Amino acid sequence: MQGHLHVAEDTCHNKSELQVNTSEQPLLLVLSPLIVLVMTSVDLVVVGAGIVGLAHAWHAVQRGLSVAVVERDEHAVGASVRNFGHGCFTAQDGVAFSYAMAARAEWLTLAREAGFWLRESGSLVVAREADELAVLEEFAEIRDVELFNNPTRRSFNNAAVGSLNNPLQGSFNNPTTWLLNSSTAEPVSKPAGGSPNDTHVGSLNNPATGLLNSSTAEPASKLAVGSLNNAPVGSFNDPRAGSFNDVRAGSFNDVRAGSFNDPTGGLLNDPSILGAALLPLDIRVNPREAVHAIARLLNDRGVTFHWSTNVLTVEPGLVRTSRGEIRCRATVVAVGHDVDRFFPEIAEEREIQRCQLRMLRVAHGGVIDPAVLTGFSMLRYDAFARCPSIEKVRRRLTNDHPELVEAGLNLMFTQLPDGSLTIGDTHHYSRTVDPYRSKDLDDLVLTETARLLGVPSLHVLERWRGIYASAPEPFLTATPAPLTRAVSVTSGIGMTTALGLAPAVLDDLLQEM
């Protein structure tokens, strides 16, 4: 039972004497007039209110368990709010891919129920060199997408993507990845008209709008079309017109689907872009609000939150905090990179380090609906590692941009609801994070992003450092004591996978309970 906080008047002559309330009211331990310890009892204590901790609380509530969450800060301020807000499901591999796909469904449910902003706008991976384009072709095969490039039609043909229906027929159903390969493409028509609809999860803007500008542009004609409808999630309208303009050709065309144009709204102006792959299952959220909204939803569902509370010790059936003791049947410690503060032996055994990210928010005037990734991103997502051509990309980038590869650059960006872009990011690994930072890495990211966008410079609105746990294995699930689990995503994909990881941890824990 959750205790209520009462300030008891100390009437003892001996100030060190312990007062115990033995009535049927919630048990209070009073050490002095200024210290009141409240005891409570729940099925599960979750230490940490980041996305990994909240994922366990969410699934525990779904299983009918009573839950208390203990968080040292007054709200989440760690890696869960300092990221791209990018659910990069398609580019994961192995067990991470399974967790990611399970997490996707949970994100959609949570966005509806908690009322936070979510876009099913996918990810666009652009290729600026022939070896990157080869990786995208190989990647599409890994994700069971069969590609056809028909020179007689001078178009990109995709006959194995499920049902990619002509926008004029009112639906756009694309359950898998399809490749935008412009090397032999001809101009195609582009729907225009309507307005973007975005009511949380219910609808989304057309992810196939605008143009990838290059040195030779061939405009596409506008059709008086109302909207494109996405059957699984609602509908979206395309408020813009444009075309895909490639160095060698005009536009993208799909043999079964009518026409597709640049999903970025024509705002990728790098003339070297040869093609791209759209990963339509990926999502975007606003990381500055999503985790907080989930916490509010869980509070409404009966989860007790102990904010600004430090955990002192974790024992089987008992969590001692700076505010008192919490009795429990089981405990999940989800404190990210701080797992070594609780279980140093486990951290050493699993070779856990801290990965420091450098990220920025810059002003931007246009709409870029999908997350945008580059060749540098291909080096950082496991599914691309299965592509034979990835080593060619790695060698070329290492030779041409050694300082960027050494900095662990993942050149990508996502757009926040206010139109600004979150850009980054670089990676530095160490057991202890150095407090000092050079502006050189930020300058590298700004230069490369400006080149991708085709602008001379970018106006920086914010800069910050993110930190997450990193280890040779992508996930940490350890049992430091009976009925206790230490859980961390040690690969930088917590937002992508945590909601799929948590059910597996709880299923195992429940067997022990």
Short mmCIF file of C-alpha atoms in Angstrom, two decimals:
data_model
loop_
_atom_site.label_atom_id
_atom_site.label_comp_id
_atom_site.label_asym_id
_atom_site.label_seq_id
_atom_site.Cartn_x
_atom_site.Cartn_y
_atom_site.Cartn_z
CA MET A 1 0.00 0.00 0.00
CA GLN A 2 1.36 3.42 -0.91
CA GLY A 3 1.91 5.51 2.21
CA HIS A 4 0.85 9.12 2.60
CA LEU A 5 3.43 11.63 3.75
CA HIS A 6 2.84 12.97 7.25
CA VAL A 7 5.14 15.19 9.30
CA ALA A 8 5.14 13.80 12.81
CA GLU A 9 5.82 15.93 15.87
CA ASP A 10 8.76 14.52 17.85
CA THR A 11 7.72 14.18 21.48
CA CYS A 12 10.58 11.93 22.53
CA HIS A 13 13.17 13.17 24.95
CA ASN A 14 15.78 11.09 23.18
CA LYS A 15 16.06 12.57 19.70
CA SER A 16 17.61 9.40 18.32
CA GLU A 17 14.72 7.24 19.46
CA LEU A 18 12.85 5.61 16.59
CA GLN A 19 9.11 6.23 16.44
CA VAL A 20 7.04 3.51 14.78
CA ASN A 21 3.42 3.98 13.83
CA THR A 22 1.83 0.60 14.60
CA SER A 23 -1.68 1.55 13.59
CA GLU A 24 -3.34 0.34 10.41
CA GLN A 25 -2.41 3.60 8.70
CA PRO A 26 0.53 3.51 6.24
CA LEU A 27 3.71 2.71 8.13
CA LEU A 28 5.92 5.73 8.87
CA LEU A 29 9.40 5.63 10.27
CA VAL A 30 10.23 8.92 11.97
CA LEU A 31 13.84 9.65 12.87
CA SER A 32 13.37 13.35 13.62
CA PRO A 33 10.86 16.13 12.99
CA LEU A 34 12.54 16.74 9.60
CA ILE A 35 12.95 13.15 8.38
CA VAL A 36 9.91 11.06 7.52
CA LEU A 37 10.40 7.75 5.73
CA VAL A 38 7.45 6.33 3.83
CA MET A 39 7.32 2.62 3.14
CA THR A 40 5.33 1.09 0.33
CA SER A 41 4.95 -2.36 -1.19
CA VAL A 42 4.56 -3.19 -4.88
CA ASP A 43 5.07 -6.11 -7.23
CA LEU A 44 7.83 -4.43 -9.24
CA VAL A 45 10.24 -1.59 -8.57
CA VAL A 46 11.81 -0.02 -11.65
CA VAL A 47 14.93 2.05 -11.05
CA GLY A 48 15.24 4.68 -13.78
CA ALA A 49 12.57 6.64 -15.68
CA GLY A 50 14.21 6.68 -19.09
CA ILE A 51 12.67 4.82 -22.01
CA VAL A 52 14.10 1.44 -20.88
CA GLY A 53 12.67 1.81 -17.39
CA LEU A 54 9.33 3.11 -18.62
CA ALA A 55 9.11 0.26 -21.13
CA HIS A 56 9.32 -2.23 -18.25
CA ALA A 57 6.76 -0.27 -16.24
CA TRP A 58 4.41 -0.15 -19.24
CA HIS A 59 4.54 -3.89 -19.89
CA ALA A 60 4.32 -4.71 -16.18
CA VAL A 61 1.10 -2.71 -15.91
CA GLN A 62 -0.21 -4.56 -18.97
CA ARG A 63 0.40 -7.77 -17.02
CA GLY A 64 -1.56 -6.49 -14.02
CA LEU A 65 1.42 -5.82 -11.75
CA SER A 66 1.67 -2.93 -9.31
CA VAL A 67 4.70 -0.80 -10.13
CA ALA A 68 6.82 1.91 -8.52
CA VAL A 69 9.40 3.86 -10.53
CA VAL A 70 12.30 5.52 -8.74
CA GLU A 71 14.16 8.29 -10.58
CA ARG A 72 17.01 10.39 -9.19
CA ASP A 73 16.04 13.52 -11.17
CA GLU A 74 12.74 15.40 -11.11
CA HIS A 75 12.09 14.18 -14.65
CA ALA A 76 13.99 12.21 -17.29
CA VAL A 77 16.99 14.18 -18.59
CA GLY A 78 19.29 11.47 -19.95
CA ALA A 79 19.73 9.71 -23.27
CA SER A 80 15.96 9.25 -23.69
CA VAL A 81 15.46 12.98 -24.28
CA ARG A 82 18.80 13.79 -25.94
CA ASN A 83 18.38 11.80 -29.15
CA PHE A 84 17.01 12.08 -32.68
CA GLY A 85 13.56 10.79 -31.72
CA HIS A 86 14.11 8.22 -34.44
CA GLY A 87 12.64 4.73 -34.41
CA CYS A 88 15.08 3.16 -36.86
CA PHE A 89 13.47 -0.27 -36.95
CA THR A 90 14.34 -1.45 -40.46
CA ALA A 91 18.12 -1.09 -40.18
CA GLN A 92 18.42 -3.34 -37.11
CA ASP A 93 19.51 -6.95 -37.32
CA GLY A 94 19.28 -10.15 -35.32
CA VAL A 95 17.49 -9.98 -31.99
CA ALA A 96 17.57 -6.16 -32.19
CA PHE A 97 15.39 -6.35 -35.30
CA SER A 98 12.87 -8.54 -33.45
CA TYR A 99 12.80 -6.14 -30.51
CA ALA A 100 12.50 -3.17 -32.88
CA MET A 101 9.53 -4.51 -34.78
CA ALA A 102 7.75 -5.38 -31.52
CA ALA A 103 8.56 -1.90 -30.21
CA ARG A 104 7.05 -0.23 -33.28
CA ALA A 105 3.55 -1.46 -32.41
CA GLU A 106 3.99 -0.27 -28.82
CA TRP A 107 5.06 3.21 -29.96
CA LEU A 108 1.90 3.53 -32.05
CA THR A 109 -0.26 2.45 -29.14
CA LEU A 110 1.48 4.75 -26.67
CA ALA A 111 1.25 7.74 -29.00
CA ARG A 112 -2.50 7.26 -29.26
CA GLU A 113 -3.07 6.71 -25.56
CA ALA A 114 -0.57 9.24 -24.20
CA GLY A 115 -1.31 11.83 -26.90
CA PHE A 116 2.20 12.67 -28.06
CA TRP A 117 3.38 13.59 -31.56
CA LEU A 118 4.46 10.69 -33.79
CA ARG A 119 5.13 10.55 -37.52
CA GLU A 120 5.12 7.36 -39.57
CA SER A 121 7.25 9.09 -42.16
CA GLY A 122 10.00 6.53 -42.55
CA SER A 123 13.73 7.01 -43.04
CA LEU A 124 15.40 8.08 -46.25
CA VAL A 125 18.91 6.72 -46.76
CA VAL A 126 20.61 8.71 -49.52
CA ALA A 127 23.44 7.40 -51.68
CA ARG A 128 26.00 9.90 -52.93
CA GLU A 129 28.44 7.40 -54.41
CA ALA A 130 28.09 4.26 -56.51
CA ASP A 131 29.22 2.00 -53.65
CA GLU A 132 26.52 3.45 -51.38
CA LEU A 133 23.93 2.84 -54.07
CA ALA A 134 25.14 -0.76 -54.30
CA VAL A 135 24.68 -1.13 -50.54
CA LEU A 136 21.09 0.07 -50.81
CA GLU A 137 20.37 -2.47 -53.54
CA GLU A 138 21.83 -5.23 -51.39
CA PHE A 139 20.01 -3.95 -48.33
CA ALA A 140 16.68 -4.17 -50.15
CA GLU A 141 17.39 -7.83 -50.86
CA ILE A 142 18.11 -8.48 -47.17
CA ARG A 143 14.75 -7.03 -46.30
CA ASP A 144 12.99 -9.27 -48.82
CA VAL A 145 12.40 -6.55 -51.39
CA GLU A 146 12.86 -7.69 -54.94
CA LEU A 147 14.07 -4.94 -57.24
CA PHE A 148 13.59 -4.59 -60.96
CA ASN A 149 15.33 -1.99 -63.06
CA ASN A 150 13.71 -1.98 -66.47
CA PRO A 151 15.82 -0.05 -69.00
CA THR A 152 13.06 -0.17 -71.62
CA ARG A 153 10.74 1.76 -69.32
CA ARG A 154 13.65 3.89 -68.07
CA SER A 155 12.20 3.59 -64.60
CA PHE A 156 12.69 2.05 -61.20
CA ASN A 157 10.41 -0.94 -61.04
CA ASN A 158 9.42 -2.67 -57.85
CA ALA A 159 7.11 -5.64 -58.19
CA ALA A 160 7.57 -7.21 -54.76
CA VAL A 161 6.60 -4.59 -52.19
CA GLY A 162 3.16 -5.84 -51.30
CA SER A 163 0.54 -3.46 -52.68
CA LEU A 164 2.00 -0.13 -53.75
CA ASN A 165 -1.12 1.34 -55.27
CA ASN A 166 -1.46 4.28 -57.61
CA PRO A 167 -2.11 7.47 -55.61
CA LEU A 168 -5.02 8.19 -57.95
CA GLN A 169 -6.70 5.10 -56.56
CA GLY A 170 -6.59 6.53 -53.07
CA SER A 171 -4.28 4.22 -51.15
CA PHE A 172 -0.59 3.84 -50.47
CA ASN A 173 0.18 0.53 -48.75
CA ASN A 174 3.87 -0.20 -48.45
CA PRO A 175 4.73 -2.73 -45.74
CA THR A 176 8.40 -3.07 -46.53
CA THR A 177 11.38 -1.16 -47.82
CA TRP A 178 11.44 0.04 -51.40
CA LEU A 179 14.42 1.42 -53.15
CA LEU A 180 14.47 4.71 -55.01
CA ASN A 181 17.02 4.12 -57.74
CA SER A 182 17.18 7.03 -60.15
CA SER A 183 19.93 5.95 -62.52
CA THR A 184 17.51 5.23 -65.38
CA ALA A 185 14.43 7.08 -64.27
CA GLU A 186 12.16 9.23 -66.40
CA PRO A 187 9.97 12.13 -65.25
CA VAL A 188 6.68 11.17 -63.65
CA SER A 189 3.65 13.10 -62.55
CA LYS A 190 3.28 14.21 -58.98
CA PRO A 191 0.07 14.62 -56.96
CA ALA A 192 -0.49 17.97 -55.39
CA GLY A 193 -3.10 19.63 -53.27
CA GLY A 194 -4.72 19.15 -49.92
CA SER A 195 -3.01 19.89 -46.63
CA PRO A 196 -0.94 17.93 -44.14
CA ASN A 197 -2.93 16.10 -41.50
CA ASP A 198 -1.17 15.13 -38.28
CA THR A 199 -3.31 14.10 -35.33
CA HIS A 200 -0.77 12.13 -33.37
CA VAL A 201 -0.84 8.61 -34.86
CA GLY A 202 -3.99 8.90 -36.90
CA SER A 203 -2.48 10.49 -39.99
CA LEU A 204 0.70 11.61 -41.61
CA ASN A 205 2.00 13.78 -44.41
CA ASN A 206 2.76 12.17 -47.73
CA PRO A 207 6.28 10.73 -47.45
CA ALA A 208 6.68 10.93 -51.20
CA THR A 209 6.74 14.63 -52.04
CA GLY A 210 9.06 17.17 -53.58
CA LEU A 211 12.40 16.66 -55.20
CA LEU A 212 15.97 15.64 -54.69
CA ASN A 213 17.57 18.53 -56.54
CA SER A 214 20.72 18.08 -58.54
CA SER A 215 22.63 19.75 -61.29
CA THR A 216 20.08 18.85 -63.96
CA ALA A 217 16.44 19.32 -63.11
CA GLU A 218 13.46 18.02 -65.00
CA PRO A 219 10.22 19.31 -63.50
CA ALA A 220 7.23 17.05 -63.03
CA SER A 221 3.70 18.15 -63.80
CA LYS A 222 1.14 18.75 -61.09
CA LEU A 223 -2.05 16.74 -60.92
CA ALA A 224 -5.17 18.01 -59.22
CA VAL A 225 -5.23 15.16 -56.77
CA GLY A 226 -6.72 15.37 -53.30
CA SER A 227 -4.78 13.07 -50.98
CA LEU A 228 -2.89 9.86 -50.55
CA ASN A 229 -4.42 7.46 -48.06
CA ASN A 230 -2.43 5.18 -45.84
CA ALA A 231 -4.78 2.34 -44.90
CA PRO A 232 -3.11 1.21 -41.66
CA VAL A 233 -2.85 4.64 -40.02
CA GLY A 234 -5.20 7.11 -41.60
CA SER A 235 -4.54 9.54 -44.43
CA PHE A 236 -2.10 12.14 -45.54
CA ASN A 237 -2.15 14.97 -48.01
CA ASP A 238 0.64 16.35 -50.12
CA PRO A 239 0.74 20.15 -49.86
CA ARG A 240 3.66 20.52 -52.20
CA ALA A 241 4.60 19.89 -55.79
CA GLY A 242 7.92 19.04 -57.31
CA SER A 243 10.00 16.34 -58.87
CA PHE A 244 12.96 14.08 -58.30
CA ASN A 245 15.88 15.63 -60.13
CA ASP A 246 18.92 13.42 -60.48
CA VAL A 247 22.26 14.09 -62.13
CA ARG A 248 21.42 11.68 -64.90
CA ALA A 249 17.66 11.47 -64.97
CA GLY A 250 14.35 12.97 -64.00
CA SER A 251 12.15 11.12 -61.54
CA PHE A 252 11.34 7.89 -59.72
CA ASN A 253 8.69 5.58 -61.09
CA ASP A 254 7.36 2.33 -59.70
CA VAL A 255 5.88 -0.20 -62.10
CA ARG A 256 2.97 -1.03 -59.79
CA ALA A 257 2.46 2.20 -57.97
CA GLY A 258 2.13 5.14 -60.32
CA SER A 259 4.71 7.71 -59.22
CA PHE A 260 6.92 8.68 -56.29
CA ASN A 261 8.83 11.88 -55.70
CA ASP A 262 11.46 12.94 -53.22
CA PRO A 263 10.13 12.40 -49.66
CA THR A 264 12.10 15.38 -48.38
CA GLY A 265 10.03 17.98 -50.19
CA GLY A 266 12.93 18.95 -52.43
CA LEU A 267 15.21 20.08 -49.65
CA LEU A 268 18.16 17.77 -50.20
CA ASN A 269 20.17 19.82 -52.64
CA ASP A 270 23.42 17.89 -52.73
CA PRO A 271 24.12 17.46 -56.48
CA SER A 272 25.99 14.21 -55.82
CA ILE A 273 22.91 12.27 -54.67
CA LEU A 274 22.50 9.26 -56.96
CA GLY A 275 19.54 7.58 -55.32
CA ALA A 276 17.98 6.67 -52.02
CA ALA A 277 16.12 4.01 -50.10
CA LEU A 278 12.98 4.79 -48.16
CA LEU A 279 12.42 2.65 -45.07
CA PRO A 280 8.71 3.32 -44.58
CA LEU A 281 8.23 1.49 -41.27
CA ASP A 282 10.50 3.85 -39.33
CA ILE A 283 8.96 6.55 -37.17
CA ARG A 284 9.79 9.89 -35.59
CA VAL A 285 8.74 11.26 -32.22
CA ASN A 286 9.66 14.41 -30.38
CA PRO A 287 12.12 13.08 -27.77
CA ARG A 288 11.62 16.22 -25.70
CA GLU A 289 8.03 15.25 -24.95
CA ALA A 290 7.49 11.54 -25.66
CA VAL A 291 9.10 10.05 -22.53
CA HIS A 292 7.42 12.61 -20.27
CA ALA A 293 4.04 11.85 -21.86
CA ILE A 294 4.56 8.12 -21.29
CA ALA A 295 5.37 8.78 -17.63
CA ARG A 296 2.15 10.79 -17.23
CA LEU A 297 0.16 7.99 -18.85
CA LEU A 298 1.70 5.43 -16.51
CA ASN A 299 0.94 7.64 -13.52
CA ASP A 300 -2.69 7.76 -14.66
CA ARG A 301 -2.64 3.96 -14.90
CA GLY A 302 -1.61 3.62 -11.25
CA VAL A 303 2.19 3.55 -11.41
CA THR A 304 3.78 5.35 -8.44
CA PHE A 305 6.68 7.65 -9.34
CA HIS A 306 9.28 8.66 -6.79
CA TRP A 307 11.04 11.58 -8.48
CA SER A 308 14.20 13.22 -7.16
CA THR A 309 14.93 10.06 -5.22
CA ASN A 310 18.25 8.23 -5.12
CA VAL A 311 18.43 4.48 -4.85
CA LEU A 312 20.96 3.47 -2.18
CA THR A 313 20.86 -0.32 -2.28
CA VAL A 314 18.98 -3.03 -4.16
CA GLU A 315 18.36 -6.30 -2.34
CA PRO A 316 16.01 -9.20 -3.06
CA GLY A 317 12.58 -7.89 -2.15
CA LEU A 318 13.83 -4.52 -0.93
CA VAL A 319 14.96 -1.23 -2.48
CA ARG A 320 16.42 1.32 -0.07
CA THR A 321 16.16 4.92 -1.26
CA SER A 322 17.02 8.37 0.01
CA ARG A 323 13.35 8.71 1.01
CA GLY A 324 12.77 5.30 2.54
CA GLU A 325 12.36 1.63 1.78
CA ILE A 326 10.19 0.05 -0.88
CA ARG A 327 9.20 -3.56 -0.46
CA CYS A 328 8.74 -5.46 -3.69
CA ARG A 329 8.55 -8.87 -5.27
CA ALA A 330 11.07 -8.02 -7.99
CA THR A 331 13.31 -5.18 -9.20
CA VAL A 332 14.48 -3.97 -12.61
CA VAL A 333 17.46 -1.62 -12.55
CA ALA A 334 17.41 0.37 -15.82
CA VAL A 335 19.91 3.17 -15.30
CA GLY A 336 21.62 3.18 -18.69
CA HIS A 337 25.33 3.89 -18.60
CA ASP A 338 25.27 4.16 -14.79
CA VAL A 339 24.93 0.40 -14.37
CA ASP A 340 28.53 0.44 -13.13
CA ARG A 341 27.42 2.58 -10.17
CA PHE A 342 25.22 -0.28 -8.98
CA PHE A 343 26.91 -3.40 -10.28
CA PRO A 344 30.55 -2.65 -11.11
CA GLU A 345 31.52 -6.29 -11.54
CA ILE A 346 28.84 -6.83 -14.15
CA ALA A 347 29.84 -3.63 -15.95
CA GLU A 348 33.47 -4.75 -16.06
CA GLU A 349 32.59 -8.25 -17.20
CA ARG A 350 30.39 -6.94 -20.03
CA GLU A 351 32.96 -4.24 -20.96
CA ILE A 352 30.46 -1.40 -20.60
CA GLN A 353 31.69 2.06 -21.51
CA ARG A 354 30.08 5.45 -21.90
CA CYS A 355 29.52 6.70 -25.43
CA GLN A 356 29.48 10.47 -25.68
CA LEU A 357 27.46 12.01 -28.52
CA ARG A 358 27.72 15.52 -29.89
CA MET A 359 24.42 16.82 -31.26
CA LEU A 360 22.98 20.14 -32.41
CA ARG A 361 19.65 21.72 -33.26
CA VAL A 362 19.65 24.09 -36.23
CA ALA A 363 17.06 26.36 -37.79
CA HIS A 364 15.40 25.23 -41.00
CA GLY A 365 12.60 26.59 -43.12
CA GLY A 366 11.24 23.64 -45.11
CA VAL A 367 9.51 20.37 -44.37
CA ILE A 368 11.61 17.19 -44.40
CA ASP A 369 9.28 14.45 -43.28
CA PRO A 370 11.45 11.33 -43.04
CA ALA A 371 14.60 10.95 -41.02
CA VAL A 372 17.52 11.38 -43.43
CA LEU A 373 20.56 9.08 -43.23
CA THR A 374 23.74 8.92 -45.32
CA GLY A 375 26.64 6.65 -46.19
CA PHE A 376 28.16 7.41 -42.81
CA SER A 377 24.97 6.04 -41.23
CA MET A 378 25.38 2.78 -43.15
CA LEU A 379 28.54 2.12 -41.14
CA ARG A 380 26.64 2.33 -37.86
CA TYR A 381 23.54 0.15 -38.35
CA ASP A 382 23.91 -3.61 -38.16
CA ALA A 383 21.68 -4.59 -41.07
CA PHE A 384 23.91 -2.70 -43.49
CA ALA A 385 26.88 -4.74 -42.25
CA ARG A 386 25.37 -7.72 -44.06
CA CYS A 387 25.71 -5.95 -47.40
CA PRO A 388 28.85 -7.03 -49.32
CA SER A 389 29.50 -3.53 -50.64
CA ILE A 390 29.64 -1.94 -47.20
CA GLU A 391 33.39 -2.53 -46.93
CA LYS A 392 33.92 -0.49 -50.09
CA VAL A 393 31.99 2.34 -48.48
CA ARG A 394 34.03 2.02 -45.29
CA ARG A 395 37.36 2.08 -47.15
CA ARG A 396 36.40 5.07 -49.28
CA LEU A 397 35.08 7.13 -46.37
CA THR A 398 38.14 6.25 -44.29
CA ASN A 399 40.44 7.36 -47.11
CA ASP A 400 38.49 10.49 -48.05
CA HIS A 401 37.30 11.60 -44.59
CA PRO A 402 39.54 10.01 -41.94
CA GLU A 403 38.70 12.64 -39.34
CA LEU A 404 34.96 12.00 -39.72
CA VAL A 405 35.29 8.22 -39.50
CA GLU A 406 37.58 8.55 -36.49
CA ALA A 407 34.96 10.77 -34.83
CA GLY A 408 32.36 8.05 -35.37
CA LEU A 409 30.18 10.35 -37.46
CA ASN A 410 26.63 9.25 -38.17
CA LEU A 411 25.63 12.02 -40.57
CA MET A 412 21.85 12.23 -40.26
CA PHE A 413 19.07 14.53 -39.19
CA THR A 414 15.45 14.53 -38.10
CA GLN A 415 12.95 17.36 -37.99
CA LEU A 416 11.19 18.50 -34.83
CA PRO A 417 7.59 19.73 -34.92
CA ASP A 418 8.75 23.37 -34.89
CA GLY A 419 10.67 22.81 -38.14
CA SER A 420 14.15 22.86 -36.66
CA LEU A 421 16.50 19.97 -37.38
CA THR A 422 18.32 17.74 -34.92
CA ILE A 423 21.64 16.98 -36.57
CA GLY A 424 24.66 14.87 -35.70
CA ASP A 425 26.19 12.95 -34.39
CA THR A 426 29.71 11.97 -33.35
CA HIS A 427 30.70 9.20 -30.95
CA HIS A 428 33.50 8.99 -28.39
CA TYR A 429 33.95 5.99 -26.08
CA SER A 430 35.45 5.91 -22.57
CA ARG A 431 34.73 4.65 -19.08
CA THR A 432 34.62 8.22 -17.77
CA VAL A 433 33.41 11.14 -19.86
CA ASP A 434 35.82 14.06 -20.14
CA PRO A 435 34.04 17.34 -19.30
CA TYR A 436 35.76 19.39 -22.01
CA ARG A 437 34.67 19.66 -25.61
CA SER A 438 36.22 21.11 -28.72
CA LYS A 439 34.10 22.95 -31.25
CA ASP A 440 35.92 21.24 -34.10
CA LEU A 441 33.63 18.20 -34.12
CA ASP A 442 30.55 20.42 -34.15
CA ASP A 443 32.00 22.34 -37.08
CA LEU A 444 32.52 19.10 -39.01
CA VAL A 445 28.91 18.07 -38.47
CA LEU A 446 27.63 21.52 -39.46
CA THR A 447 29.74 21.59 -42.62
CA GLU A 448 28.64 18.15 -43.80
CA THR A 449 24.97 18.77 -43.01
CA ALA A 450 25.01 22.12 -44.82
CA ARG A 451 26.52 20.43 -47.86
CA LEU A 452 23.81 17.79 -47.80
CA LEU A 453 21.11 20.44 -47.60
CA GLY A 454 22.77 22.59 -50.26
CA VAL A 455 23.04 25.69 -48.07
CA PRO A 456 26.12 27.78 -47.30
CA SER A 457 25.76 27.56 -43.51
CA LEU A 458 23.41 26.62 -40.68
CA HIS A 459 22.23 28.66 -37.71
CA VAL A 460 22.77 26.76 -34.47
CA LEU A 461 19.98 27.00 -31.91
CA GLU A 462 21.21 24.49 -29.34
CA ARG A 463 24.16 22.20 -28.64
CA TRP A 464 24.27 19.29 -26.21
CA ARG A 465 26.02 16.13 -25.21
CA GLY A 466 24.28 12.78 -25.02
CA ILE A 467 25.66 9.77 -23.18
CA TYR A 468 24.59 6.16 -23.50
CA ALA A 469 25.96 2.76 -22.45
CA SER A 470 28.04 0.93 -25.02
CA ALA A 471 29.35 -2.63 -24.99
CA PRO A 472 30.33 -5.38 -27.43
CA GLU A 473 26.86 -6.92 -27.07
CA PRO A 474 23.86 -4.72 -27.95
CA PHE A 475 21.84 -5.53 -24.82
CA LEU A 476 22.63 -6.09 -21.16
CA THR A 477 20.27 -8.30 -19.19
CA ALA A 478 21.93 -9.60 -16.04
CA THR A 479 20.78 -11.15 -12.76
CA PRO A 480 22.90 -9.62 -9.99
CA ALA A 481 20.64 -11.11 -7.29
CA PRO A 482 17.50 -13.24 -7.11
CA LEU A 483 14.41 -11.48 -8.48
CA THR A 484 16.60 -8.63 -9.73
CA ARG A 485 17.50 -7.70 -13.30
CA ALA A 486 20.00 -5.14 -14.54
CA VAL A 487 18.87 -4.03 -17.99
CA SER A 488 20.48 -1.62 -20.43
CA VAL A 489 20.51 -1.11 -24.18
CA THR A 490 24.24 -0.95 -24.86
CA SER A 491 24.16 -0.02 -28.54
CA GLY A 492 22.53 3.40 -28.78
CA ILE A 493 19.17 2.07 -29.97
CA GLY A 494 17.13 2.35 -26.78
CA MET A 495 14.33 4.40 -28.34
CA THR A 496 14.14 1.84 -31.16
CA THR A 497 14.19 -1.39 -29.13
CA ALA A 498 13.36 -0.86 -25.43
CA LEU A 499 9.63 -1.40 -25.80
CA GLY A 500 10.37 -4.75 -27.47
CA LEU A 501 13.13 -5.76 -25.06
CA ALA A 502 11.09 -5.22 -21.89
CA PRO A 503 8.52 -8.02 -22.47
CA ALA A 504 11.32 -10.57 -22.86
CA VAL A 505 12.90 -9.43 -19.57
CA LEU A 506 9.57 -9.51 -17.72
CA ASP A 507 8.62 -12.93 -19.10
CA ASP A 508 11.84 -14.31 -17.64
CA LEU A 509 11.42 -12.44 -14.37
CA LEU A 510 7.83 -13.56 -13.91
CA GLN A 511 8.89 -17.18 -14.07
CA GLU A 512 11.12 -16.51 -11.07
CA MET A 513 8.42 -14.57 -9.22
#
